[in-house]
Coordinates of C-alpha atoms in Angstrom, one line a residue:
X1 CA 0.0 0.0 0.0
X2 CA 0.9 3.4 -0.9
X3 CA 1.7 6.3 1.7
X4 CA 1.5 10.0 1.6
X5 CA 4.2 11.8 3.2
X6 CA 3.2 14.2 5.6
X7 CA 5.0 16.9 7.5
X8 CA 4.8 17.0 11.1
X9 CA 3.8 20.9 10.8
X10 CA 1.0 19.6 8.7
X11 CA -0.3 16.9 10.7
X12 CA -1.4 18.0 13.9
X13 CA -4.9 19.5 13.2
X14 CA -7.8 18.7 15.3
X15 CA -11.2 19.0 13.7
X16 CA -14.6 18.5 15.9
X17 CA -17.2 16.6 14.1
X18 CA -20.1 16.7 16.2
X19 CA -19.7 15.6 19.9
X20 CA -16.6 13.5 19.0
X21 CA -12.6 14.9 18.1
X22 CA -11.3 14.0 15.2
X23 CA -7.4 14.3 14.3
X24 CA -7.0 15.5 10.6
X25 CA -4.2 16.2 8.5
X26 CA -3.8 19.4 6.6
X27 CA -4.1 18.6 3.0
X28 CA -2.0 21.2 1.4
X29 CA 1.9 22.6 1.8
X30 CA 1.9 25.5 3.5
X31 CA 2.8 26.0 7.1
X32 CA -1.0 28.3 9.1
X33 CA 0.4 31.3 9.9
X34 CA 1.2 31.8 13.7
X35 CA -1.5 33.4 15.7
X36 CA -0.8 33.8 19.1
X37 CA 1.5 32.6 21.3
X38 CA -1.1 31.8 24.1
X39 CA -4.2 28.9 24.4
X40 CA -7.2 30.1 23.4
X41 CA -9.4 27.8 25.2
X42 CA -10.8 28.7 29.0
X43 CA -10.0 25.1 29.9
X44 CA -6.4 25.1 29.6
X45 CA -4.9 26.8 32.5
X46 CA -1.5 28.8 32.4
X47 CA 0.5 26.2 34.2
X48 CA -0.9 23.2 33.6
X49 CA 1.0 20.3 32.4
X50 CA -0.4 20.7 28.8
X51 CA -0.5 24.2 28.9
X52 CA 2.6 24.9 27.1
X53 CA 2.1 21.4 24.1
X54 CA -1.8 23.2 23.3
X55 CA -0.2 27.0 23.2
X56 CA 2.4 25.8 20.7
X57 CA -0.3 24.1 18.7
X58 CA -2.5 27.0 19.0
X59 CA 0.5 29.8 18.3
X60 CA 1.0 27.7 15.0
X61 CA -2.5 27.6 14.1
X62 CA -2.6 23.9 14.3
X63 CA -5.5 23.8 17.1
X64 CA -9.2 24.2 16.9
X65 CA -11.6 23.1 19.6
X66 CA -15.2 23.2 20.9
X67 CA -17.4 25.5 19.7
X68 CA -18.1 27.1 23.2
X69 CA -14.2 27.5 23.4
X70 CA -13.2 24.6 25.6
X71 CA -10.5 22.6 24.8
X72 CA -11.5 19.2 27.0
X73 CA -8.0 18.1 27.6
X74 CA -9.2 15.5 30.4
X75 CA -11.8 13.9 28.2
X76 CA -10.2 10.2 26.6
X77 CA -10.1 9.9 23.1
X78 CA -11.5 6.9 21.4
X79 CA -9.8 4.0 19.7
X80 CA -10.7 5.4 16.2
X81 CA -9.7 8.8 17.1
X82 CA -6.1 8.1 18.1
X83 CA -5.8 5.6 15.4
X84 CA -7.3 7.9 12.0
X85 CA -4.7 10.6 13.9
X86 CA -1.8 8.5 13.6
X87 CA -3.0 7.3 10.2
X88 CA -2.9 10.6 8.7
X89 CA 0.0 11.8 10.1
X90 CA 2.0 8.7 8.6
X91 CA 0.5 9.5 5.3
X92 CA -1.6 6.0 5.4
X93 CA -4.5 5.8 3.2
X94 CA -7.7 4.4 4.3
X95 CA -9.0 1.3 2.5
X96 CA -12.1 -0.4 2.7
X97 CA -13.6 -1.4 5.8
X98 CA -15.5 -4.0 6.9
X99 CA -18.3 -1.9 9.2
X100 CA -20.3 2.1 8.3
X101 CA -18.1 3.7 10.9
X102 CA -16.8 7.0 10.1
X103 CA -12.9 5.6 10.6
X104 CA -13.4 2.5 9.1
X105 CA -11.2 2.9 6.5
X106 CA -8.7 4.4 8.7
X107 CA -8.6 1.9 10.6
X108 CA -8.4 -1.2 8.1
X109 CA -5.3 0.0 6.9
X110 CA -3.7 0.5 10.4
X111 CA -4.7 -2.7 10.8
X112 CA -3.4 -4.2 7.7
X113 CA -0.4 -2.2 8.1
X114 CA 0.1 -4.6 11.7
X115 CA -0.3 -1.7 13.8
X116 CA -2.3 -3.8 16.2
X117 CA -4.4 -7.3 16.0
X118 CA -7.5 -7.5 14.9
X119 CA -8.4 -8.7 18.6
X120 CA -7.3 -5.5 19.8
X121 CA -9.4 -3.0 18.1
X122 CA -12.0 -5.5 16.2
X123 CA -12.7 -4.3 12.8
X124 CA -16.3 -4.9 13.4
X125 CA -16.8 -1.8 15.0
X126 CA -17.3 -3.1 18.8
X127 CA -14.3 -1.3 20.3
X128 CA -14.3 1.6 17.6
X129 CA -15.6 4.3 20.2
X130 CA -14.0 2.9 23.9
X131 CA -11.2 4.8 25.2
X132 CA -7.8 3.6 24.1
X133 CA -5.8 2.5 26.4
X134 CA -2.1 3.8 27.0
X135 CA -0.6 0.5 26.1
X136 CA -2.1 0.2 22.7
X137 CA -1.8 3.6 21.7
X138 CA 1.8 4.0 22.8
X139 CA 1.9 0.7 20.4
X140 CA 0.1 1.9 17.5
X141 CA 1.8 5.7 17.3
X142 CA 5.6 3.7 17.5
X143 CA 4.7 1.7 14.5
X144 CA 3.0 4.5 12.8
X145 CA 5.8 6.7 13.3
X146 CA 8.5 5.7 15.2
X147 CA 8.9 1.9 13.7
X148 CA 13.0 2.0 14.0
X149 CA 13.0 2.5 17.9
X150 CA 14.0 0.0 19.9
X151 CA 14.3 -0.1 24.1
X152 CA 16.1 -2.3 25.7
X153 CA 14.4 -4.1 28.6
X154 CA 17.1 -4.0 31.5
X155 CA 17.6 -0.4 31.1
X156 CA 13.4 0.6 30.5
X157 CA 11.6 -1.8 33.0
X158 CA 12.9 -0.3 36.1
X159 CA 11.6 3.2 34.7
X160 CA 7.8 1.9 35.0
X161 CA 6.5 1.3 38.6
X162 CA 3.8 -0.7 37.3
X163 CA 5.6 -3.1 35.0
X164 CA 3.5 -6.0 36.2
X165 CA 0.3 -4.6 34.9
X166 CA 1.8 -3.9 31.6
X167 CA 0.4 -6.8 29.5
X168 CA 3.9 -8.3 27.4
X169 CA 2.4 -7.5 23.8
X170 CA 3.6 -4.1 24.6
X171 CA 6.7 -4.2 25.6
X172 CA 8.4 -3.5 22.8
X173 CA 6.5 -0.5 21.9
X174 CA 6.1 0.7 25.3
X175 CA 10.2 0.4 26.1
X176 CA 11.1 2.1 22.5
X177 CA 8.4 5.0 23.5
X178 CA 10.4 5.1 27.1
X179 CA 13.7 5.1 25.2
X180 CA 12.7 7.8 22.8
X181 CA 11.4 10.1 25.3
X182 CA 7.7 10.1 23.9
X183 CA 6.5 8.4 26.9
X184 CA 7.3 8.9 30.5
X185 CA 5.6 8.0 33.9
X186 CA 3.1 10.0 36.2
X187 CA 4.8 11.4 39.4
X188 CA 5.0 7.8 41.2
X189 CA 6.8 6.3 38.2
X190 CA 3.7 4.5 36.5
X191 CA 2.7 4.0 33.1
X192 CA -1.2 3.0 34.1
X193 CA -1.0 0.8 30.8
X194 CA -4.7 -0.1 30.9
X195 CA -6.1 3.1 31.7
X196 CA -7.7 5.6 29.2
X197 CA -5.4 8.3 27.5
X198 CA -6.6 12.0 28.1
X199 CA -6.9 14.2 24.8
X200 CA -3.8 16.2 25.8
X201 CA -1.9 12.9 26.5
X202 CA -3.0 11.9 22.9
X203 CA -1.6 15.4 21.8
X204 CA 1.6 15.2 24.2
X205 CA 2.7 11.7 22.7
X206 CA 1.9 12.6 19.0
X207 CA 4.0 16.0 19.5
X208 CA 6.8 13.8 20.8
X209 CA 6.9 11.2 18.0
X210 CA 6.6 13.4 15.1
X211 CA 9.9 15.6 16.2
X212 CA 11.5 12.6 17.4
X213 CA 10.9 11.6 13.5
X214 CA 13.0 14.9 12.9
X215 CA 10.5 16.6 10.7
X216 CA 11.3 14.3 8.2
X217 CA 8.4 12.7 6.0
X218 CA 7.2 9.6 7.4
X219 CA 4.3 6.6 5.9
X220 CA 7.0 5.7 3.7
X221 CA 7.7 2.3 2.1
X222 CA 10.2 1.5 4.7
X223 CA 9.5 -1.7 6.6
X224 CA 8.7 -1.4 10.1
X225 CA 12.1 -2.7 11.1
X226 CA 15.1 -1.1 10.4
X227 CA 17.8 -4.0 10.2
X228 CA 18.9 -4.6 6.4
X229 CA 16.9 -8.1 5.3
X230 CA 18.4 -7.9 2.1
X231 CA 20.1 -11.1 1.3
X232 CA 18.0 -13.4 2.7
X233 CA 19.2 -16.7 4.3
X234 CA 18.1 -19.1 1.4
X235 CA 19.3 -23.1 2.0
X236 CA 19.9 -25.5 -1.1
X237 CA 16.9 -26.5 -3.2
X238 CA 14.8 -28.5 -0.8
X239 CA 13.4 -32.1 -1.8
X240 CA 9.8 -32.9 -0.6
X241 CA 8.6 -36.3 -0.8
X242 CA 7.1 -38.5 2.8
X243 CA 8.4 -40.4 5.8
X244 CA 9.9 -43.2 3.7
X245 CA 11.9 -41.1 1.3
X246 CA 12.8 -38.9 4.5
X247 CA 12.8 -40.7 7.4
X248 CA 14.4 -38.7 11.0
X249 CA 14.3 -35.0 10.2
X250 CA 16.8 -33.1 12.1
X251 CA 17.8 -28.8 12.4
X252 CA 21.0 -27.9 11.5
X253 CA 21.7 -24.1 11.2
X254 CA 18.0 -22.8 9.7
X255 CA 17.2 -25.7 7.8
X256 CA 15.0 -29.1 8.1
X257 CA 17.3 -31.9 7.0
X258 CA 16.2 -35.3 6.2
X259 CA 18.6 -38.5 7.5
X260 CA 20.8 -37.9 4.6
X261 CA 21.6 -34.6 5.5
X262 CA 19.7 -32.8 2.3
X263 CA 17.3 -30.0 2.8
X264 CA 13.6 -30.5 3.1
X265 CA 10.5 -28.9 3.0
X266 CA 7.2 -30.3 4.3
X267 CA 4.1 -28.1 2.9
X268 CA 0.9 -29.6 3.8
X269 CA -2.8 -28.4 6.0
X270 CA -3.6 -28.0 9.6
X271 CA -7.0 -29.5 10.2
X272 CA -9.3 -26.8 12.3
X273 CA -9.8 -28.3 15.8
X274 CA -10.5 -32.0 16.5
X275 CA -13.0 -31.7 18.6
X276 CA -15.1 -30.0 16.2
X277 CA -14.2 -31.3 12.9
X278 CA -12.8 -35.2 13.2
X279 CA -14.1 -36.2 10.5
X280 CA -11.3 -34.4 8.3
X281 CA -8.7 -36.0 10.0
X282 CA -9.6 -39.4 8.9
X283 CA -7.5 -41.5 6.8
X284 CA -9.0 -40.7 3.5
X285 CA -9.5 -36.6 4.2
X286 CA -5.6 -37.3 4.7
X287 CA -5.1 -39.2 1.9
X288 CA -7.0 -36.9 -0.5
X289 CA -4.5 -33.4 0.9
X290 CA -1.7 -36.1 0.2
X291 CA -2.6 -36.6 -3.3
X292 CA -2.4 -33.2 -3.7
X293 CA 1.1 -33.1 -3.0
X294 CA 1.0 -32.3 0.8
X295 CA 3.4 -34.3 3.0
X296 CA 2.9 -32.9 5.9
X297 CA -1.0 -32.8 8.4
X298 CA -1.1 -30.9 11.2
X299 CA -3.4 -32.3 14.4
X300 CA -5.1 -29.1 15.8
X301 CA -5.8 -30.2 19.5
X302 CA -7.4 -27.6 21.2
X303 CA -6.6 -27.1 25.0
X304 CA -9.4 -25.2 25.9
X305 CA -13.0 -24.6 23.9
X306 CA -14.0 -28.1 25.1
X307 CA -10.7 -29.4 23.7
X308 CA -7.9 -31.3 25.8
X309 CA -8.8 -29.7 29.3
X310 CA -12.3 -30.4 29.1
X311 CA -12.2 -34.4 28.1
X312 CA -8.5 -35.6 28.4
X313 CA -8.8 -39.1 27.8
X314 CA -11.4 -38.8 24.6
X315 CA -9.6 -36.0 23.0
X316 CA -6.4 -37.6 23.4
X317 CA -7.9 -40.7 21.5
X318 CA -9.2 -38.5 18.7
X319 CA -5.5 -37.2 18.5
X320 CA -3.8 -40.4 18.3
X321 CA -6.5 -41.8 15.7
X322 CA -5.8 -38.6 13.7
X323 CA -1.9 -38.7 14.0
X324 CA -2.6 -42.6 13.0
X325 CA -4.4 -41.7 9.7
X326 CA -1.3 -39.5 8.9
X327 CA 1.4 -42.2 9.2
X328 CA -1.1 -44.8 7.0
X329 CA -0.4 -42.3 4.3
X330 CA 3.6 -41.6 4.6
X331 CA 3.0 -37.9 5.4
X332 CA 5.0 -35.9 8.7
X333 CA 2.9 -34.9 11.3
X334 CA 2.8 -32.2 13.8
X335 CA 0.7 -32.9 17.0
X336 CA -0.4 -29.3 17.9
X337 CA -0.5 -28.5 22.0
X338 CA -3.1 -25.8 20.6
X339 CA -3.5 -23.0 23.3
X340 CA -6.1 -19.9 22.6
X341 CA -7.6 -18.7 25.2
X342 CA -5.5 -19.6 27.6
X343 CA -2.8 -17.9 26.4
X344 CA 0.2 -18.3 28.9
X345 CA 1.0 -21.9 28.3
X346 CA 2.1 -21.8 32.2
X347 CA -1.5 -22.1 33.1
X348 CA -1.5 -25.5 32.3
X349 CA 1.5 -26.7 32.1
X350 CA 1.0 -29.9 34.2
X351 CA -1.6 -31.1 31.9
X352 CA 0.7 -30.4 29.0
X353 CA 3.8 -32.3 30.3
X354 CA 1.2 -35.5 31.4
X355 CA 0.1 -35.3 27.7
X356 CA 3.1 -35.0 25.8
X357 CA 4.5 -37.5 28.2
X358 CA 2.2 -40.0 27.2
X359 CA 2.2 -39.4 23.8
X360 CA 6.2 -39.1 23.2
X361 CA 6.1 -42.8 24.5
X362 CA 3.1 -43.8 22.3
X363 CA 5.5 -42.3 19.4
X364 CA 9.3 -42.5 20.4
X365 CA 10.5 -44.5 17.6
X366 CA 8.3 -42.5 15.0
X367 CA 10.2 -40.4 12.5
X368 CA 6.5 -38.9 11.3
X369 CA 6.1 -36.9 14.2
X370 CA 6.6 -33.8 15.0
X371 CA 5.6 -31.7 18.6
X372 CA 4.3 -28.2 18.6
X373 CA 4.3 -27.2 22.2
X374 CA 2.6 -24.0 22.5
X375 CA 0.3 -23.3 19.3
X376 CA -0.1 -19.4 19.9
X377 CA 0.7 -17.9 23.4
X378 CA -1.1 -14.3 23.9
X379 CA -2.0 -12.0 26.2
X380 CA 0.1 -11.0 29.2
X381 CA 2.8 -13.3 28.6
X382 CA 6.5 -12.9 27.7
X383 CA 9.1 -15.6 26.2
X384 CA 11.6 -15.0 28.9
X385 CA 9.3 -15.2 32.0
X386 CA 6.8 -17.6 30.7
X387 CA 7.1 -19.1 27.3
X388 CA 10.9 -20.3 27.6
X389 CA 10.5 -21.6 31.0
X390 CA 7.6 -24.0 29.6
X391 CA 9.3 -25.0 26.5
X392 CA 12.2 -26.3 27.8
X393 CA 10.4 -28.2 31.0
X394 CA 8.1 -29.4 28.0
X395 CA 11.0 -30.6 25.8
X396 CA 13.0 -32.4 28.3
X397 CA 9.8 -34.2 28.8
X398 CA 9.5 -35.0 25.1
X399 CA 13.7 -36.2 24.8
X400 CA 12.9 -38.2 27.6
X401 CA 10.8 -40.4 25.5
X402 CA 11.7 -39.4 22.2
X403 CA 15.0 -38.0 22.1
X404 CA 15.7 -37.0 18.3
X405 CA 12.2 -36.0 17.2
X406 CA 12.1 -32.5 15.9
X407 CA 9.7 -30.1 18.6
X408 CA 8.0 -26.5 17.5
X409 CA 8.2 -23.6 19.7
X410 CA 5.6 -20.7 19.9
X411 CA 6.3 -17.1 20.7
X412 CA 4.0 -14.2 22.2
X413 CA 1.6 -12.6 20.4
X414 CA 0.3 -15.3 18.8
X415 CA 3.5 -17.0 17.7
X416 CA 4.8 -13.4 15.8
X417 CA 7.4 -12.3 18.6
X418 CA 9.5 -14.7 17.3
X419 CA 12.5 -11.5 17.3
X420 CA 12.5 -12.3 21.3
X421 CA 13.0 -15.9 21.0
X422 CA 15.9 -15.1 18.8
X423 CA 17.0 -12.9 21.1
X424 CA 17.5 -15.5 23.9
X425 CA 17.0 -19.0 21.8
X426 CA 16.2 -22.1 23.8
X427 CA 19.9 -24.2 24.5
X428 CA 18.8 -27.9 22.9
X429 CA 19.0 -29.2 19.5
X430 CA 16.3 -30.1 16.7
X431 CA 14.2 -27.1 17.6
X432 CA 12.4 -24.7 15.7
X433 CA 10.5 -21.5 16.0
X434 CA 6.7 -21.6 15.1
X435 CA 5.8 -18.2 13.0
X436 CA 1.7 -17.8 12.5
X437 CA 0.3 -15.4 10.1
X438 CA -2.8 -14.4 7.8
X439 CA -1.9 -13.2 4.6
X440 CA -5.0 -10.0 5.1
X441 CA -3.6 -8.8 8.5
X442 CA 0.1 -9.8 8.6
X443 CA 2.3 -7.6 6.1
X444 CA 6.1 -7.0 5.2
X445 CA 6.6 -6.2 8.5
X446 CA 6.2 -9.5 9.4
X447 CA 8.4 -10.9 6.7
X448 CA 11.1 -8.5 7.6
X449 CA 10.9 -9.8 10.9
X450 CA 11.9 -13.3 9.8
X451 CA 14.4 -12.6 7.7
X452 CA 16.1 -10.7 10.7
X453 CA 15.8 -14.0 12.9
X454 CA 17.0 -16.6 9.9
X455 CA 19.8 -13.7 9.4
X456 CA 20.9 -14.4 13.0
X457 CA 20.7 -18.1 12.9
X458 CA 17.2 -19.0 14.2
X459 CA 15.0 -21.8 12.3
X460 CA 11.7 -20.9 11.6
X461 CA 8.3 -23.1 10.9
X462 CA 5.3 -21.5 9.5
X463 CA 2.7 -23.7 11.2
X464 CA -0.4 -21.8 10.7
X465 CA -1.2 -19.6 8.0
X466 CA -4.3 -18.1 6.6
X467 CA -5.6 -16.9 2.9
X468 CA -7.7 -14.3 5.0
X469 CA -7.6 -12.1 7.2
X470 CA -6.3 -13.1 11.1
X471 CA -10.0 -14.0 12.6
X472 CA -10.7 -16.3 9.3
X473 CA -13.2 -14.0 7.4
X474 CA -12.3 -11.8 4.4
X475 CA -10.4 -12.7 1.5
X476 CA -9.6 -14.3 0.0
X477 CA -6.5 -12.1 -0.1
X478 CA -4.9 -13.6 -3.5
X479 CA -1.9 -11.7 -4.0
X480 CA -0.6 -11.3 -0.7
X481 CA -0.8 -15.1 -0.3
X482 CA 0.9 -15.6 -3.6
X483 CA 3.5 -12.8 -1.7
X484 CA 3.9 -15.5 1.4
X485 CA 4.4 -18.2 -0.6
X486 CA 6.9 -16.8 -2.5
X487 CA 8.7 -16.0 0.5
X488 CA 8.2 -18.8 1.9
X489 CA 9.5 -21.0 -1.3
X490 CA 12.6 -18.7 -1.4
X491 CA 14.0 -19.6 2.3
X492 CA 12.9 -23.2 2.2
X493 CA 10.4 -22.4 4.7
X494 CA 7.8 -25.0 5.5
X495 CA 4.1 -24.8 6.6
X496 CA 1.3 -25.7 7.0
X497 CA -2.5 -23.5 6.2
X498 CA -4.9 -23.4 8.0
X499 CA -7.3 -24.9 7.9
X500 CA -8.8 -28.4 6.5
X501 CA -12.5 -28.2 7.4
X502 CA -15.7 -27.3 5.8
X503 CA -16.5 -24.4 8.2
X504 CA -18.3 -21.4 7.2
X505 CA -15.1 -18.8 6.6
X506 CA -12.5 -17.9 4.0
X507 CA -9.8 -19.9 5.7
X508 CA -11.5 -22.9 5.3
X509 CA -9.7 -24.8 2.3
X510 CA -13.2 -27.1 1.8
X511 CA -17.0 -26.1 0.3
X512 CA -19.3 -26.3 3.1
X513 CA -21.2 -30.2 3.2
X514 CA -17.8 -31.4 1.5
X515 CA -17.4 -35.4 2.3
X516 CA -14.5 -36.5 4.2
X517 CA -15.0 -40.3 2.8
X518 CA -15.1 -39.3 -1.1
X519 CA -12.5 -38.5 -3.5
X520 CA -12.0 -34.6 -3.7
X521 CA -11.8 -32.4 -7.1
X522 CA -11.6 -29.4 -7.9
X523 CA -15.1 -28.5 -6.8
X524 CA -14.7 -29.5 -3.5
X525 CA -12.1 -26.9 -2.2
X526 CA -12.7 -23.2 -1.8
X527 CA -11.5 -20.2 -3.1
X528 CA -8.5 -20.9 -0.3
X529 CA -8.7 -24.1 -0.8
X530 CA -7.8 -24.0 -4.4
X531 CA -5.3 -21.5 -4.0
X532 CA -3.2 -23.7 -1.3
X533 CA -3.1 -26.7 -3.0
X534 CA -1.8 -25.7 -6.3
X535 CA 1.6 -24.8 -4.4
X536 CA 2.0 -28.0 -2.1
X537 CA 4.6 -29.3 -5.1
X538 CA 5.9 -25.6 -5.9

């Protein structure tokens, strides 16, 4: 997508719009003359905190307000106020959206531009008008403007009294904002992460950001991270082919190598979860992806939503009857610990080291399988405290049983902060680093990111991915899919889509009423469907 440089002179207008503030950006090249060096507004005190950001808004001519000549500084500005502001400033045009809000298409293309998750500020409109809190707005202005900032943690968590309430999403963004001087505590040293932000805080931080950006025009087609990923770590033409061709897969470096040492790729579909859709995990819905070309099924077992946690014994027999209708048909397997909304995989980490004790022993001598330890950690979680911890109590569990298999490691944010596993990688061999994304959320940004962490030596495994957008609806996105799996094909990654089922959504790869027990053409996959299994051979 396009962007629209803006001047920071240029981009701090507010507009009212009936009851609500709007942020717009001037829309021609001349600097307002300078009126006068003082606030107009009877609600900004001489003194105040804010008093000197408004008058130098106002002395520029950059600041309208109210009608009856208030200013409101304390009242908290909404979600799709902050955002369209930051939007316009960085020059980002809006797109289409998918509700009749006024910012809708403001806030799509923050969105697609991965300036937050779709969970954060849902682009169904529910969230549009709440008060944004610090956290994610401090988030969204650093990747808006300030996407080359970085903080380190040792030196910024001790600035911020209230760490622990500062959910670990954000600490990158919050830590570059502390680094960068845009944001800074109240007088006790806290950052109240997950409290509103007040109109003049929303002015105070954008004022910050756009001279930290050094009047220089920002929105352009940089990516969000500012480490070189030009030549990209690409590995030997890898060979495809099943178990038997294959057999023990091992990690050396950032590649999958099969027991002959040559490079491999496995390429293949993640069924949706087992304890909804079994029936395409049975031998011939596996045998119909493999004559396709996939050799690789992923078992989606769901720890929560009346998965795993809810009926260990029965789901654990679905999974093993699934993973058993893989091997019948030569194909890798990954046996997906799949965590959603409980996103710290501490919560249960008992449960998980019972299961994937049992079922390392019920495979230890099977070169098919593969373990996927922590499907998408979210939330308040952060590798070093949480997600590190787990994996490697969960892996020596695994080696215990099974002691070459190869085992898949999440990351926070849904398996996208793979940068901070790289940044202190797990100390045991045959790992790799799960990356999730959906081609209509996740951008460059994202691919940028990977190439930094192949660059510095860390294996990555695209285990979930997605023709639409990251909640499974819209789409389906065609080109930037066909821009995945070109990236994908040019570093030998593998993966795995999500997801084989006949649900009602884009990401579903079959027509709804589809029969697991018949042979499958053409017109029984979907748009995404299509699309996905034309490139299991690429």
């Amino acid at each position: 997508m396009k962007k629209k440089p803006v001047y920071f002179t240029l981009c701090i207008i507010l507009t009212f719009l009936t009851a609500f503030t709007v942020f717009s950006a001037a829309s021609d090249n001349t600097s307002p003359a300078k009126s006068s060096s003082r606030t107009q507004f009877s609600d900004v005190a001489e003194g105040s905190w804010y008093y000197g950001v408004v008058s130098d808004m106002t002395a520029a001519g950059l600041l309208k307000g109210y009608p009856d000549g208030t200013f409101r500084p304390d009242s908290k500005i909404s979600a799709a106020e902050f955002v369209t502001v930051a939007a316009r400033c960085a020059g980002l045009e809006p797109v289409s959206g998918a509700s009749g809000h006024w910012a809708a298409g403001q806030l799509a293309a923050a969105l697609n531009s991965g300036w937050y998750d779709w969970d954060e500020i849902p682009p169904t409109g529910e969230k549009h008008e709440l008060p944004i809190t610090r956290q994610l707005a401090v988030k969204v202005l650093m990747k808006a403007l300030l996407p080359g900032e970085k903080g380190d943690y040792a030196q910024q968590a001790p600035k911020i009294r209230d760490l622990s309430e500062l959910d670990g999403r954000y600490y990158e963004a919050v830590f570059a904002a502390y680094a960068a001087g845009i944001s800074e505590g109240d007088d006790k040293g806290c950052f109240n992460p997950k409290s509103g932000l007040s109109r003049a805080e929303a002015c105070a931080l954008i004022i910050r950001a756009s001279k930290k950006a050094d009047l220089s025009p920002v929105g352009s087609d940089e990516p969000s991270i500012p480490q070189d990923p030009s030549s990209p770590v690409t590995p030997d033409k890898p060979i495809q082919g099943g178990v038997s061709e294959n057999g023990w897969l091992k990690v050396e470096g950032t590649s999958l190598l099969n027991e002959k040492d040559e490079p491999v790729v496995l390429r293949g579909m993640s069924s949706h979860g087992i304890q909804w859709y079994p029936q395409y995990t049975s031998e011939k819905a596996v045998k119909n992806t493999a004559e396709y070309g996939a050799n690789l099924f992923r078992v989606a077992m769901y720890t929560a939503e009346c998965g795993y946690l809810s009926s260990p014994d029965s789901v654990y027999n679905q999974t093993v009857k699934a993973v058993d209708s893989v091997l019948t048909n030569d194909m890798y397997v990954i046996i997906d610990w799949h965590i959603l909304s409980d996103g710290n995989p501490q919560s249960h980490a008992a449960e998980a080291e019972k299961f994937f004790d049992r079922i390392s022993k019920r495979y230890s001598n099977e070169p098919a399988v593969l373990y996927e330890i922590c499907n998408e950690p979210n939330g308040n979680v952060t590798w070093d405290r949480d997600i590190k911890p787990y994996a490697e109590r969960i892996i020596n569990t695994i080696r215990s049983n099974s002691p070459d298999s190869v085992v898949l490691v999440g990351s926070g944010t849904w398996s996208q902060d793979i940068h901070q596993a790289a940044a202190n990688p797990l100390k045991v061999r045959n790992i790799m680093y799960s990356c999730h994304f959906y081609a209509g959320t996740h951008g460059q940004w994202l691919r940028d990111r990977i190439d930094i962490v192949l660059k510095s030596g860390i294996p990555v495994f695209i285990t979930e991915w997605g023709t639409s957008a990251a909640d499974g609806s819209g789409g389906v996105f065609v080109q930037e899919s066909e821009q995945w799996i070109k990236f994908m094909n040019d570093r030998g990654l593998s993966w795995a889509n999500w997801s084989l089922c006949d649900k009602n959504e884009t990401s579903a790869a079959l027509n709804p009423g589809t029969s697991p027990s018949s042979c499958w053409t053409e017109a029984d996959l979907s748009p995404s469907g299509k699309l996905v299994f034309s490139h299991f051979k690429d």
